[in-house]
């Protein structure tokens, strides 16, 4: 029943349980398994990314592509684009997943001018619509690539040239139209070139105003066409640009709040971007969560010893148990999901390696959700939180929280008491032991 | 005319010009020298910090204090506190500077309870008032130390114990009263313990709400007592705490905007904190500037090869030329200034070393302001900025800036044009050469 | 049967198995459990460290000590030192471990001059001898603290003052004598102040020569007195010193090989020092192993988001499974062991927290050895290595390894072949999945 | 007199002195100016690099090339290679420099098999020989690119495939022959793929043995053909590979000493590689110098806020003053030189930008040598060193240096003295002020 023959030698990937030693089976991802009231399928909403998995070549800054794919004809033609779409849907089907994600330029080549470029995109989109219907696979999110082409070197919406701003307006407009057409559940902005290469030639304030104007136009246009997908911004501190304006979750929120845009956007958090910003992945998730901005996740990992985006498939169950814990506390990701913005190592040259990478990642996340669900239902961490902050549930603490205290009433209280009560143990090592027990 | 004999063997530090080889003279800091319409004295507003320079001991995590000061009697008594105040004013006078800064605990010891602690502070404050009058030296800013004592281990205003919140309310209230009394021109918050040691026991959302309540109370109390000094928050990403909530300028602004506090606060930017957050010093200054939040500066440097706050005196003229450029573009620091939040290396054990450190730092900054003033008056960088963004001064660009463009009008424009104009050189290497020419 | 009453309320820590939820029991550390032919007790050789666990106070650069221990009288007297020794042996006994480690200054206070200092050390050493006999606890390693006292600020054996060099000679001589007396199985050098604060005042070549002379004297003296313990050097890149000469394993070996000292020294690898040097823990272990220099381990962890030595108790089973794998391949650590050079978080103020920290760490390591043993006995990774490098087992590859090939013969071979065989997949994602399956 | 017309609109770059504001002139690089007994031309030995300046495209991991060069025809043909050689020599001539550097693959394309590839190289080499004669420009060093082609993904001499080892033998043999033919003064090894992507599939010990065998073959072959150029190894910690075996200077020396290769190799130090390894540039230079291994320099800079090789042209006079100081103390670089392993920012798209970049870099270095020469001739830092270590010039210190002291004699000395003399100030801030005065 496959559309293309390229994965026919690989069995459909199914759940076989932890005891299985079949490398082409899930050991933990049972889509129907329930955790905290929802199935793993509902929590995880896994998506395959078009770019790394189907357009990445294994190139790095010191060498060209290494990954040879039997379906490619070496061209960037529209015909190849259509054929490739079939391969992608085959792959997602074989993994038994529900979603895919793409940039405009992943799926359709640029033409000789903007008009042709737009037309190319729509030809592939048409194919997608048919394939979605045929397979049931859905579009988690779409986005416009506004960083690869040389024209974006100095920025997209923050480019010093108004022509590029206009070019980007066209790109996002088309992709919003496409997202509407394909039922894309979210729309992502990743501003890889929105930032500066040197402050010496940069008008940071003017660029921020331009970016805000651009986002406002996107909001307005979506409203106009009736597109209801969630807008997401994906923070990253740097790379390719020396400094990127969407440095981390907090920086994005500072920007959105300044320009009164925050109710229209959530965050797409990527583990590797969190670490590049000097945070860890759970921090960025928790920060987004308590700010009501946790929208979706790019589920790849970095390498702490390397200062760039290594974009590896996730494989740390313990880190992900913490992540899953936060996601469950958030009630899930809403219309968001878990996109594998990850690439194979450049010497993982076999088609089988694509499967190993995705299976390992999916099992890592699935196992983490099972663990996190148990931790939440047992309540040990939540009980500890309640106990630890209990002094704010009564007396002077309650007055603080209810806005009835001021410096003078608080001073009166502590002067009378003379000295605060002694510190209680934070119990960090104990809690870490408990966490390990669940893993 | 000195109050104490400890610096009598050192001459008063005066400007002698670049040709001087007197190590106890300024070579660049001529207070009366004018740059961009103001004197260096007016631009720089240098302050000596009480803590590192007079209470720091040279201790580090692997060894106790090394710095022996002849005026210390080894005690933390109130008598010693009073005597030390005289030494501090002597030191500032000898350097010919206008300002000092302190935390409550730098200047007065804790007592057996809150009441005695408050009383101690006021006794020293009284002395300060007299010394200020006598010498003309002013208080740039004061602050409460809410991080050293063990009681603050788990936070100050974000402590899980309401007692500590109340304790902090007393501290800040008293210091606001003292700042009013002493004419302190600013009031600083540095939240060294506001953050978390582990997420596993932390209610991040509740802690943020508490911090916001605390800041609001400070604003309310200042208003009530008629204190007009500028409130400042000093960002730092970590150390001592694993993660600090005031990670960097953007994170602080995100917080302030969330809780509608931004009009009451500006930022106190420290070079070393910028680098610990993965930024450089000019970035943090420029970000604060374009957000209308550049308030004051802690003028110490870090060491990129060391992942902690090395708090060294500034000595990079080129980096400071960029910093001064931004400060001048900001119209100066308003009521803020340049505080040397810097400490001697722990083997700089001679009294002379205090002078070398301050003189070198002051000359670095003064020279930088002279360079920056020249760069601004020549206008080469500003002219380049105007040229670079000129496409937003007319046509479609101007419509974007004036809010008259939308995705559809922009698409129409670019479809008609077919392709954007080619990229112009960013001229980074050229601009860097020009910058070097000025240095 | 305890020597002191301080832990009487805590039960002796015993193995109860993974199902136990007793926080005061081991879930994985069954000392008698065999892995790869040895018991866990034999593989692990756990040691409690005197300094963090019994002399650490919870102080950090921004605050004094927080940890109150009921047995301390607040003094650094010899009497307190003797009493403290009993507490330490009680603690190690309660945990059921075999070893302890100390610096001279952890156990005995300095006196008014070198003579008294030496005498103090011997008084405590005598007590240790008795306690060792009484409890069966042994000394894994001793060392001299040549970094805390202000006299070491500018170095120990690399100090510009010959007096300090001589002082250090006395310290190490005494500690070698003590180690001989107590049967210390290793002797460690950690050069926390061997390095530079600024290159501007440093004669790096001369300092290296001095360090080499010092190590040679230690070797000569040990030989003279018949001390057979293994000498170990512990790499660390920085902190407290800006740059430390023993940056990492490779740097230490470069030094030892230059001065023909390598046969006398092995390495004491610390996880947190590995990460501060830009490596990961398995890297440093593996590098030491293949260089025949893996001697012992400081089993603490760091925090990648913090650029200093956080010295936390290990709790990452997966990382440790890799570490244990390397240790087993090394045939164990010889006379070395696993010392917990880790400290409680400064708000873990209860005596119970000491136990939680050690129990969690011991279980992490024990579980890791069980996993690693299984991985090695299944042979999957070793089989893959054999397969991957098989081209060096025959033909031209074998000639390379046996020294029979040269550029000309190799050129002839490849010219004839025309092009090399295609690359085989490195199978990284597959191997990572396998690794996860074991964890 | 130029070979090609591409730079005819740019004047020959000549020294005009600091007052010149001609952007196409040197302000500090007067080749004939003498510093410490040698001309700047003799000290600096500047080289233009073939790869970044003539083969770099401005591509980065998120976008393809941006730099359009009018002489390129878009092909990688042999004809284009020959034509490009003329352009390169024109460029070097216009700058008035003496040297160029290249990898085999920069200058000549691969053919269908090894034989054709070799033949291509020799065709271009022949052209180089003629151009060298014609212009007087010399080859500073050559090297073989053993990292770009996919075949090197898993290593060059450390590849698990013996075929690749043989392939590399051919490459280096040919380049040694070419270097002999062209009078290349050095031969460089940069092991960009010598390292591992994951330890899980790596036999680190076997790979090190292979690398050593390879270097030994290179030494043997050079001897055989009578090639006398200096062998150089260029350290780098990572990128493109996760971990590279030549991590830093110390790691390379550890390796060379292990395999008894150290007398045949020196180091090629790159500023950006130093910072990626957690060091600063002066550290790596000084470490190489005191180990007799300072061979040559790649004079590019990095960006501390970016964790990858930004390869920017040097522009920090102060940092370079320190570097030049070390180079002069080293008596220069011998047969080595200063190669600009630096690339234009990807939006510096004009031909003029190549000149700005090189002129700025050359002036930065030249100015630094002038400063360093003055510092050395004034002797202030050297005098301070002599003073600081003076206790090793007599008495017990002299006995340490002459090998006459041992632990017992040193103990006797210090016991008699009772306590060491007090610490002298390290005078860091004072020395930093002096350094600034020179800059």
mmCIF file with all atom_site columns, C-alpha atoms in Angstrom, chain C residues 41-47 99 140-141 185-186 230 232 266-268 294-297 332-339:
data_model
loop_
_atom_site.group_PDB
_atom_site.id
_atom_site.type_symbol
_atom_site.label_atom_id
_atom_site.label_alt_id
_atom_site.label_comp_id
_atom_site.label_asym_id
_atom_site.label_entity_id
_atom_site.label_seq_id
_atom_site.pdbx_PDB_ins_code
_atom_site.Cartn_x
_atom_site.Cartn_y
_atom_site.Cartn_z
_atom_site.occupancy
_atom_site.B_iso_or_equiv
_atom_site.pdbx_formal_charge
_atom_site.auth_seq_id
_atom_site.auth_comp_id
_atom_site.auth_asym_id
_atom_site.auth_atom_id
_atom_site.pdbx_PDB_model_num
ATOM 1  C CA . UNK C 1 41  ? 32.497 -3.633 46.513 1.00 0.00 ? 41  UNK C CA 1
ATOM 2  C CA . UNK C 1 42  ? 35.658 -4.526 44.637 1.00 0.00 ? 42  UNK C CA 1
ATOM 3  C CA . UNK C 1 43  ? 34.807 -2.448 41.582 1.00 0.00 ? 43  UNK C CA 1
ATOM 4  C CA . UNK C 1 44  ? 33.556 0.621  43.393 1.00 0.00 ? 44  UNK C CA 1
ATOM 5  C CA . UNK C 1 45  ? 35.896 1.050  46.351 1.00 0.00 ? 45  UNK C CA 1
ATOM 6  C CA . UNK C 1 46  ? 33.785 3.978  47.560 1.00 0.00 ? 46  UNK C CA 1
ATOM 7  C CA . UNK C 1 47  ? 35.387 6.594  49.759 1.00 0.00 ? 47  UNK C CA 1
ATOM 8  C CA . UNK C 1 99  ? 37.472 4.033  52.567 1.00 0.00 ? 99  UNK C CA 1
ATOM 9  C CA . UNK C 1 140 ? 42.046 5.451  49.952 1.00 0.00 ? 140 UNK C CA 1
ATOM 10 C CA . UNK C 1 141 ? 44.287 8.446  49.582 1.00 0.00 ? 141 UNK C CA 1
ATOM 11 C CA . UNK C 1 185 ? 46.763 3.253  49.019 1.00 0.00 ? 185 UNK C CA 1
ATOM 12 C CA . UNK C 1 186 ? 47.361 6.342  46.875 1.00 0.00 ? 186 UNK C CA 1
ATOM 13 C CA . UNK C 1 230 ? 50.178 5.131  43.674 1.00 0.00 ? 230 UNK C CA 1
ATOM 14 C CA . UNK C 1 232 ? 47.906 10.518 41.272 1.00 0.00 ? 232 UNK C CA 1
ATOM 15 C CA . UNK C 1 266 ? 48.370 8.154  37.163 1.00 0.00 ? 266 UNK C CA 1
ATOM 16 C CA . UNK C 1 267 ? 45.345 10.423 36.948 1.00 0.00 ? 267 UNK C CA 1
ATOM 17 C CA . UNK C 1 268 ? 42.522 11.091 39.348 1.00 0.00 ? 268 UNK C CA 1
ATOM 18 C CA . UNK C 1 294 ? 43.409 5.808  34.731 1.00 0.00 ? 294 UNK C CA 1
ATOM 19 C CA . UNK C 1 295 ? 44.103 5.776  38.450 1.00 0.00 ? 295 UNK C CA 1
ATOM 20 C CA . UNK C 1 296 ? 41.145 6.902  40.504 1.00 0.00 ? 296 UNK C CA 1
ATOM 21 C CA . UNK C 1 297 ? 37.950 8.931  40.312 1.00 0.00 ? 297 UNK C CA 1
ATOM 22 C CA . UNK C 1 332 ? 39.114 -1.622 37.510 1.00 0.00 ? 332 UNK C CA 1
ATOM 23 C CA . UNK C 1 333 ? 40.977 1.202  39.163 1.00 0.00 ? 333 UNK C CA 1
ATOM 24 C CA . UNK C 1 334 ? 43.800 -0.779 40.747 1.00 0.00 ? 334 UNK C CA 1
ATOM 25 C CA . UNK C 1 335 ? 44.611 0.814  44.078 1.00 0.00 ? 335 UNK C CA 1
ATOM 26 C CA . UNK C 1 336 ? 42.283 3.716  43.199 1.00 0.00 ? 336 UNK C CA 1
ATOM 27 C CA . UNK C 1 337 ? 38.629 4.085  44.041 1.00 0.00 ? 337 UNK C CA 1
ATOM 28 C CA . UNK C 1 338 ? 35.578 6.311  43.816 1.00 0.00 ? 338 UNK C CA 1
ATOM 29 C CA . UNK C 1 339 ? 35.781 9.272  46.141 1.00 0.00 ? 339 UNK C CA 1
#
